[in-house]
Amino acid sequence: MPTPYARASQEAPPVTPSFLARVLRSAGPVTVILAVASLFMGTAAVAQVGTLRVAIEPPVQLDPAFASSDSEIAVLNSVYDYLIDIDAQNDIQPRLASDWTVSDDGLRYTFRLAEGVTFHDGSALRAQDVVWTFDRLRDPSLELPTSDLYANIADITTSGELEVTFTLHQTNPFFLYDLSDNHALIVKAGTADAGTNFNGTGPFRVDDYRVGTRMSLSANESYFIDGKPGVENLELIFFSDQVAAVDAIRGGQVDLVLRMPTPLFLTLQAEPGIEAVSVPTNAFDLVRLRADRPPGDDPRVQQALKLLTDRDAIIEAVTLGLGAPGKHSPIGPLYSQYFAEELEVPEPDVEQARQLLAEAGYEDGLELELHTPDTGDRPTLAVVLKDQWARGGVDIEVIVQPESVYYSDGGWLDVGLGITGWGSRPIPQYFLDVMVACDAVWNEAHWCDEEVDRLIEVAGTTLDDEARAEAYLEIQRILLERGPLIIPYFFPQFGAIRETFENFELKAFPGRSDLAAIQVR
Amino acid sequence: MATSLASSQAAQGKPSRRLRVLKSLFERRSAAFGTTVVLFFLLVALLGPLLAPYGANEQILSEARQPPSLQRPFGTDHIGRDVFSRVVLGARDIFVLAGVGTLLAVVAGTIIGLLASYLGGLTEELTFRFFDSVLAMPALLFALLLMGTFGPSRGNVLIVITVAYIPIVARVVRSVVLPVKTKDYVAAARMQGEPITRIIFREILPSVLPALAVESALRFSYAIFLVASLGFLGAGVQPPNPDWGLMISEARTFVSLTPWSLYFPAAAISLLVISVNLMADGLKSVLQGQA
């Protein structure tokens, strides 16, 4: 058993030889000197002690406007701050904005920024930085992933050094969630090289970044949130292989792993000294058929593939029983107030599927290429589907590609039949806006249903909760009944931390987990 | 050294030379073991579908993750496929890909090597400097580059093996041709005005054959490894094909839950590669003993 780290605080334990020896063994001399020094300095806040080593995949894009993967967001969430944050319970929390007001018509949001916030270069955070950040994110000419999301913003103005007002074209019940989009980290106004200079206001500052290897960060001592960060040093160590990352935490080379495949989680559950954690999420694997060209443009083919898919068997085989059942819509059970609990997915029916295929002109069977990225459980899902669909005469050739290749150059939007992993988001509207709506940027199925479109519009603008829930229910009913989307499960996220640390809360989007909250036990 | 003496004596007589090579091979214990195992795997590859009780992608979910037992000698994997059946059916895949790939490389490499080194001069220089530049890159890296460019498929794996091993075979051929082509009988044939193809294939090729046989066996073992490596890295044969390398890659995250689905295909690769190497070693000492 590893010796617990000592946490120097106002109620620090007495400095006895045995205590020192214990600390020396576990934390190394430098930490001890700092810990002891902090005792004499009598600082008011909790002093940061220890080094937290986190295994993440190598980040590629570290400009907040472009970053998207868990590892990239994990880095940026430590270096920068969001205006507002979302906690593990999916509730809105203040971060750089300490409080806000909404006008009666729901169109004007005014935020007051926290006082005394400084960037790592020493300059003070001003309302102008917030305006600059969001103006950049919504600028259509930059073609950023966020320009659609923020197209509804009419105007952003400042009133004084620390007050920002957003004016909307249309009411948006989820506007606060939109402001906490993964990309919306506040960057200093005028920053030209956001991907490399790391001048954030966040809990950690970057000391050293070795591309592809590791990033060393140290605590931002003037961080504006009391008690954070909890550790003195943060080492982000890059592992492109999740199996290696899990081996590293088992071997004690890292303290925290943010993401791992299901079987490795099951393995770690039995490992002493390690706490394996899981959270239900709204992340899902989507199997979608392009609906704008044969054979997917025939609703009978869409229906037949749904009937050939044995969802319960997939949950058992692919997610090892840990996935939450999907109903072919991106609105999962995590959104308990919107999820259509009572809707039932029809039992698989090979005969009916064969008949539908025959009616569509494929009585001799159908040959399809199924493209999938090589990450997560997606290749397994593809192989299981091959077996299930073969029963109905649908012969799939599985084509597995590295994730970075599959999602680059729009190849994933182009293929006829593909599997896409969609990360969890705090609100269901996100998926409908970017993936299901006719003109959605990532409408990868190229499917357009006017009724669904109208309902998405209603749900995304009404301030009436009941009307929204009604629209979501109707969308779920329609997606179950027709359309080329197959969503068999929502998968949980798995992480693991060594028991020498505490205060770790894994979030549904693991990259948004708050590393600054973690402390040595 | 009794055996090598025996084999060199045996080489004096002309008829059924092949049989005698085989016999000497079996007189060496390690070579006998290697050859037997290779022949056994070949038999498995030929009879595959008759030996395998289940299909390669036949999934019985209710029987997923079962340890080895009498009914399931190698257990079942995470989605209920029979590991024994998959290993057996995968043997054919590896023999076809590695075998045919090696054969193509040996044939093409021999022809190019013979022609270029016999012709000499600029042709030889250009050919072999080009091959040197290809060989500067490790075979696996080269293979990954080609697979990345042309996309993963069975046909491309064949092409990759062929292209990767042609230079190596050609170099081995050249090392034998260089001393032989200055021999008197070659000069005599040339002065008699024999056509170049006849000189190359009738006069020179026979001297190359022993070295070629050894090289082919060695290449075959490397090719098995290359096919498995490509499968493991996801750049070769695509799922759900029962490729051994792919099986290991799929089973990797399950190593503590269903270790058998990892160990058996891994053992199959190791056993086959070691056996082919033992066979190649034996072949080498038998044929060198003859020379």
CSV table of N, CA and C in Angstrom, one decimal, chain B residues 35-105:
chain,number,residue,atom,x,y,z
B,35,THR,N,9.8,-29.0,-39.1
B,35,THR,CA,9.1,-29.4,-40.3
B,35,THR,C,7.8,-30.1,-40.0
B,36,THR,N,7.8,-30.9,-38.9
B,36,THR,CA,6.6,-31.6,-38.6
B,36,THR,C,5.5,-30.6,-38.2
B,37,VAL,N,5.9,-29.6,-37.4
B,37,VAL,CA,4.9,-28.6,-37.0
B,37,VAL,C,4.4,-27.8,-38.2
B,38,VAL,N,5.3,-27.5,-39.1
B,38,VAL,CA,4.8,-26.7,-40.2
B,38,VAL,C,3.9,-27.5,-41.1
B,39,LEU,N,4.2,-28.8,-41.3
B,39,LEU,CA,3.3,-29.7,-42.1
B,39,LEU,C,2.0,-29.8,-41.4
B,40,PHE,N,2.0,-29.9,-40.0
B,40,PHE,CA,0.8,-30.0,-39.3
B,40,PHE,C,-0.1,-28.8,-39.5
B,41,PHE,N,0.5,-27.6,-39.4
B,41,PHE,CA,-0.2,-26.4,-39.6
B,41,PHE,C,-0.8,-26.3,-41.0
B,42,LEU,N,0.0,-26.8,-42.0
B,42,LEU,CA,-0.4,-26.8,-43.4
B,42,LEU,C,-1.7,-27.7,-43.5
B,43,LEU,N,-1.6,-28.8,-42.8
B,43,LEU,CA,-2.8,-29.7,-42.9
B,43,LEU,C,-4.0,-29.0,-42.3
B,44,VAL,N,-3.8,-28.4,-41.1
B,44,VAL,CA,-4.9,-27.6,-40.5
B,44,VAL,C,-5.4,-26.6,-41.4
B,45,ALA,N,-4.5,-25.9,-42.1
B,45,ALA,CA,-5.0,-24.9,-43.1
B,45,ALA,C,-5.8,-25.5,-44.2
B,46,LEU,N,-5.4,-26.7,-44.7
B,46,LEU,CA,-6.1,-27.3,-45.8
B,46,LEU,C,-7.4,-27.8,-45.3
B,47,LEU,N,-7.5,-28.4,-44.1
B,47,LEU,CA,-8.7,-29.1,-43.7
B,47,LEU,C,-9.6,-28.1,-42.8
B,48,GLY,N,-9.1,-26.9,-42.7
B,48,GLY,CA,-9.7,-25.9,-41.8
B,48,GLY,C,-11.2,-26.1,-41.5
B,49,PRO,N,-12.1,-25.9,-42.5
B,49,PRO,CA,-13.5,-25.9,-42.3
B,49,PRO,C,-14.0,-27.3,-41.8
B,50,LEU,N,-13.3,-28.4,-42.1
B,50,LEU,CA,-13.7,-29.7,-41.6
B,50,LEU,C,-13.4,-29.8,-40.1
B,51,LEU,N,-12.3,-29.2,-39.7
B,51,LEU,CA,-11.9,-29.3,-38.3
B,51,LEU,C,-12.6,-28.4,-37.3
B,52,ALA,N,-13.0,-27.2,-37.9
B,52,ALA,CA,-13.6,-26.2,-37.0
B,52,ALA,C,-15.1,-26.5,-36.7
B,53,PRO,N,-15.4,-26.6,-35.4
B,53,PRO,CA,-16.8,-26.9,-35.1
B,53,PRO,C,-17.7,-25.7,-35.3
B,54,TYR,N,-17.2,-24.5,-35.3
B,54,TYR,CA,-18.1,-23.3,-35.5
B,54,TYR,C,-17.5,-22.5,-36.6
B,55,GLY,N,-18.4,-21.5,-37.0
B,55,GLY,CA,-17.9,-20.6,-38.1
B,55,GLY,C,-17.0,-19.5,-37.5
B,56,ALA,N,-16.3,-18.8,-38.3
B,56,ALA,CA,-15.3,-17.9,-37.8
B,56,ALA,C,-16.0,-16.7,-37.1
B,57,ASN,N,-17.1,-16.3,-37.6
B,57,ASN,CA,-17.8,-15.2,-37.0
B,57,ASN,C,-19.2,-15.6,-36.4
B,58,GLU,N,-19.2,-16.8,-36.1
B,58,GLU,CA,-20.5,-17.3,-35.5
B,58,GLU,C,-20.5,-16.9,-34.0
B,59,GLN,N,-21.5,-16.1,-33.7
B,59,GLN,CA,-21.5,-15.6,-32.3
B,59,GLN,C,-22.7,-16.2,-31.5
B,60,ILE,N,-22.3,-16.9,-30.4
B,60,ILE,CA,-23.3,-17.4,-29.5
B,60,ILE,C,-23.2,-16.6,-28.2
B,61,LEU,N,-24.0,-15.6,-28.1
B,61,LEU,CA,-23.8,-14.6,-27.0
B,61,LEU,C,-24.0,-15.3,-25.6
B,62,SER,N,-24.9,-16.2,-25.6
B,62,SER,CA,-25.1,-16.9,-24.3
B,62,SER,C,-23.9,-17.7,-23.8
B,63,GLU,N,-23.0,-17.9,-24.8
B,63,GLU,CA,-21.8,-18.7,-24.4
B,63,GLU,C,-20.5,-17.8,-24.4
B,64,ALA,N,-20.7,-16.5,-24.3
B,64,ALA,CA,-19.5,-15.6,-24.4
B,64,ALA,C,-18.6,-15.8,-23.2
B,65,ARG,N,-17.4,-15.5,-23.4
B,65,ARG,CA,-16.4,-15.5,-22.3
B,65,ARG,C,-16.3,-16.7,-21.5
B,66,GLN,N,-16.3,-17.9,-22.2
B,66,GLN,CA,-16.2,-19.2,-21.5
B,66,GLN,C,-14.7,-19.6,-21.5
B,67,PRO,N,-14.2,-20.1,-20.4
B,67,PRO,CA,-12.8,-20.6,-20.3
B,67,PRO,C,-12.7,-21.9,-21.1
B,68,PRO,N,-11.5,-22.3,-21.5
B,68,PRO,CA,-11.4,-23.6,-22.2
B,68,PRO,C,-12.0,-24.7,-21.5
B,69,SER,N,-12.7,-25.6,-22.2
B,69,SER,CA,-13.3,-26.8,-21.7
B,69,SER,C,-13.2,-27.9,-22.7
B,70,LEU,N,-13.9,-29.0,-22.4
B,70,LEU,CA,-13.8,-30.1,-23.4
B,70,LEU,C,-14.6,-29.7,-24.7
B,71,GLN,N,-15.8,-29.0,-24.5
B,71,GLN,CA,-16.6,-28.6,-25.6
B,71,GLN,C,-15.9,-27.5,-26.4
B,72,ARG,N,-15.3,-26.6,-25.6
B,72,ARG,CA,-14.6,-25.4,-26.2
B,72,ARG,C,-13.2,-25.4,-25.8
B,73,PRO,N,-12.4,-26.2,-26.6
B,73,PRO,CA,-11.0,-26.4,-26.2
B,73,PRO,C,-10.2,-25.1,-25.9
B,74,PHE,N,-10.5,-24.1,-26.7
B,74,PHE,CA,-9.7,-22.8,-26.5
B,74,PHE,C,-10.6,-21.8,-25.9
B,75,GLY,N,-11.8,-22.1,-25.4
B,75,GLY,CA,-12.7,-21.2,-24.8
B,75,GLY,C,-13.5,-20.3,-25.8
B,76,THR,N,-14.2,-19.3,-25.4
B,76,THR,CA,-14.9,-18.4,-26.3
B,76,THR,C,-14.5,-17.0,-26.0
B,77,ASP,N,-14.6,-16.1,-27.0
B,77,ASP,CA,-14.2,-14.7,-26.8
B,77,ASP,C,-15.3,-13.8,-26.3
B,78,HIS,N,-15.1,-12.5,-26.3
B,78,HIS,CA,-16.0,-11.6,-25.6
B,78,HIS,C,-17.4,-11.5,-26.3
B,79,ILE,N,-17.5,-12.0,-27.6
B,79,ILE,CA,-18.8,-12.0,-28.2
B,79,ILE,C,-19.3,-13.4,-28.5
B,80,GLY,N,-18.7,-14.4,-27.8
B,80,GLY,CA,-19.2,-15.7,-28.0
B,80,GLY,C,-18.7,-16.5,-29.2
B,81,ARG,N,-17.6,-16.1,-29.7
B,81,ARG,CA,-17.1,-16.9,-30.9
B,81,ARG,C,-16.1,-17.9,-30.3
B,82,ASP,N,-16.1,-19.0,-31.0
B,82,ASP,CA,-15.2,-20.2,-30.6
B,82,ASP,C,-13.8,-19.9,-31.0
B,83,VAL,N,-12.9,-19.8,-30.0
B,83,VAL,CA,-11.5,-19.4,-30.3
B,83,VAL,C,-10.8,-20.5,-31.0
B,84,PHE,N,-11.1,-21.8,-30.7
B,84,PHE,CA,-10.5,-22.9,-31.4
B,84,PHE,C,-10.8,-22.8,-32.9
B,85,SER,N,-12.1,-22.6,-33.2
B,85,SER,CA,-12.5,-22.5,-34.6
B,85,SER,C,-11.8,-21.4,-35.3
B,86,ARG,N,-11.7,-20.3,-34.6
B,86,ARG,CA,-11.1,-19.1,-35.2
B,86,ARG,C,-9.6,-19.3,-35.5
B,87,VAL,N,-8.9,-20.0,-34.5
B,87,VAL,CA,-7.5,-20.2,-34.7
B,87,VAL,C,-7.3,-21.2,-35.9
B,88,VAL,N,-8.1,-22.2,-35.9
B,88,VAL,CA,-8.0,-23.2,-37.0
B,88,VAL,C,-8.3,-22.5,-38.4
B,89,LEU,N,-9.4,-21.8,-38.4
B,89,LEU,CA,-9.7,-21.1,-39.7
B,89,LEU,C,-8.7,-20.0,-40.1
B,90,GLY,N,-8.1,-19.5,-39.1
B,90,GLY,CA,-7.1,-18.4,-39.4
B,90,GLY,C,-5.8,-19.0,-40.0
B,91,ALA,N,-5.6,-20.3,-39.8
B,91,ALA,CA,-4.4,-20.9,-40.3
B,91,ALA,C,-4.3,-20.7,-41.8
B,92,ARG,N,-5.5,-20.9,-42.5
B,92,ARG,CA,-5.5,-20.9,-43.9
B,92,ARG,C,-5.2,-19.5,-44.4
B,93,ASP,N,-5.7,-18.5,-43.7
B,93,ASP,CA,-5.5,-17.1,-44.0
B,93,ASP,C,-4.0,-16.8,-44.0
B,94,ILE,N,-3.4,-17.2,-42.9
B,94,ILE,CA,-2.0,-16.9,-42.8
B,94,ILE,C,-1.1,-17.6,-43.8
B,95,PHE,N,-1.5,-18.9,-44.1
B,95,PHE,CA,-0.7,-19.6,-45.1
B,95,PHE,C,-0.9,-19.0,-46.5
B,96,VAL,N,-2.1,-18.6,-46.8
B,96,VAL,CA,-2.3,-18.1,-48.1
B,96,VAL,C,-1.6,-16.7,-48.3
B,97,LEU,N,-1.8,-15.9,-47.3
B,97,LEU,CA,-1.2,-14.5,-47.4
B,97,LEU,C,0.3,-14.6,-47.3
B,98,ALA,N,0.8,-15.2,-46.3
B,98,ALA,CA,2.3,-15.3,-46.1
B,98,ALA,C,2.9,-16.2,-47.2
B,99,GLY,N,2.3,-17.3,-47.5
B,99,GLY,CA,2.8,-18.2,-48.5
B,99,GLY,C,2.8,-17.7,-49.9
B,100,VAL,N,1.7,-17.2,-50.3
B,100,VAL,CA,1.6,-16.7,-51.7
B,100,VAL,C,2.4,-15.4,-51.8
B,101,GLY,N,2.4,-14.6,-50.8
B,101,GLY,CA,3.2,-13.4,-50.8
B,101,GLY,C,4.7,-13.7,-50.9
B,102,THR,N,5.2,-14.7,-50.1
B,102,THR,CA,6.5,-15.1,-50.2
B,102,THR,C,6.9,-15.6,-51.6
B,103,LEU,N,6.0,-16.5,-52.1
B,103,LEU,CA,6.2,-17.1,-53.4
B,103,LEU,C,6.4,-16.0,-54.5
B,104,LEU,N,5.5,-15.1,-54.5
B,104,LEU,CA,5.5,-14.0,-55.5
B,104,LEU,C,6.9,-13.2,-55.3
B,105,ALA,N,7.2,-12.9,-54.0
B,105,ALA,CA,8.5,-12.2,-53.8
B,105,ALA,C,9.7,-13.0,-54.3
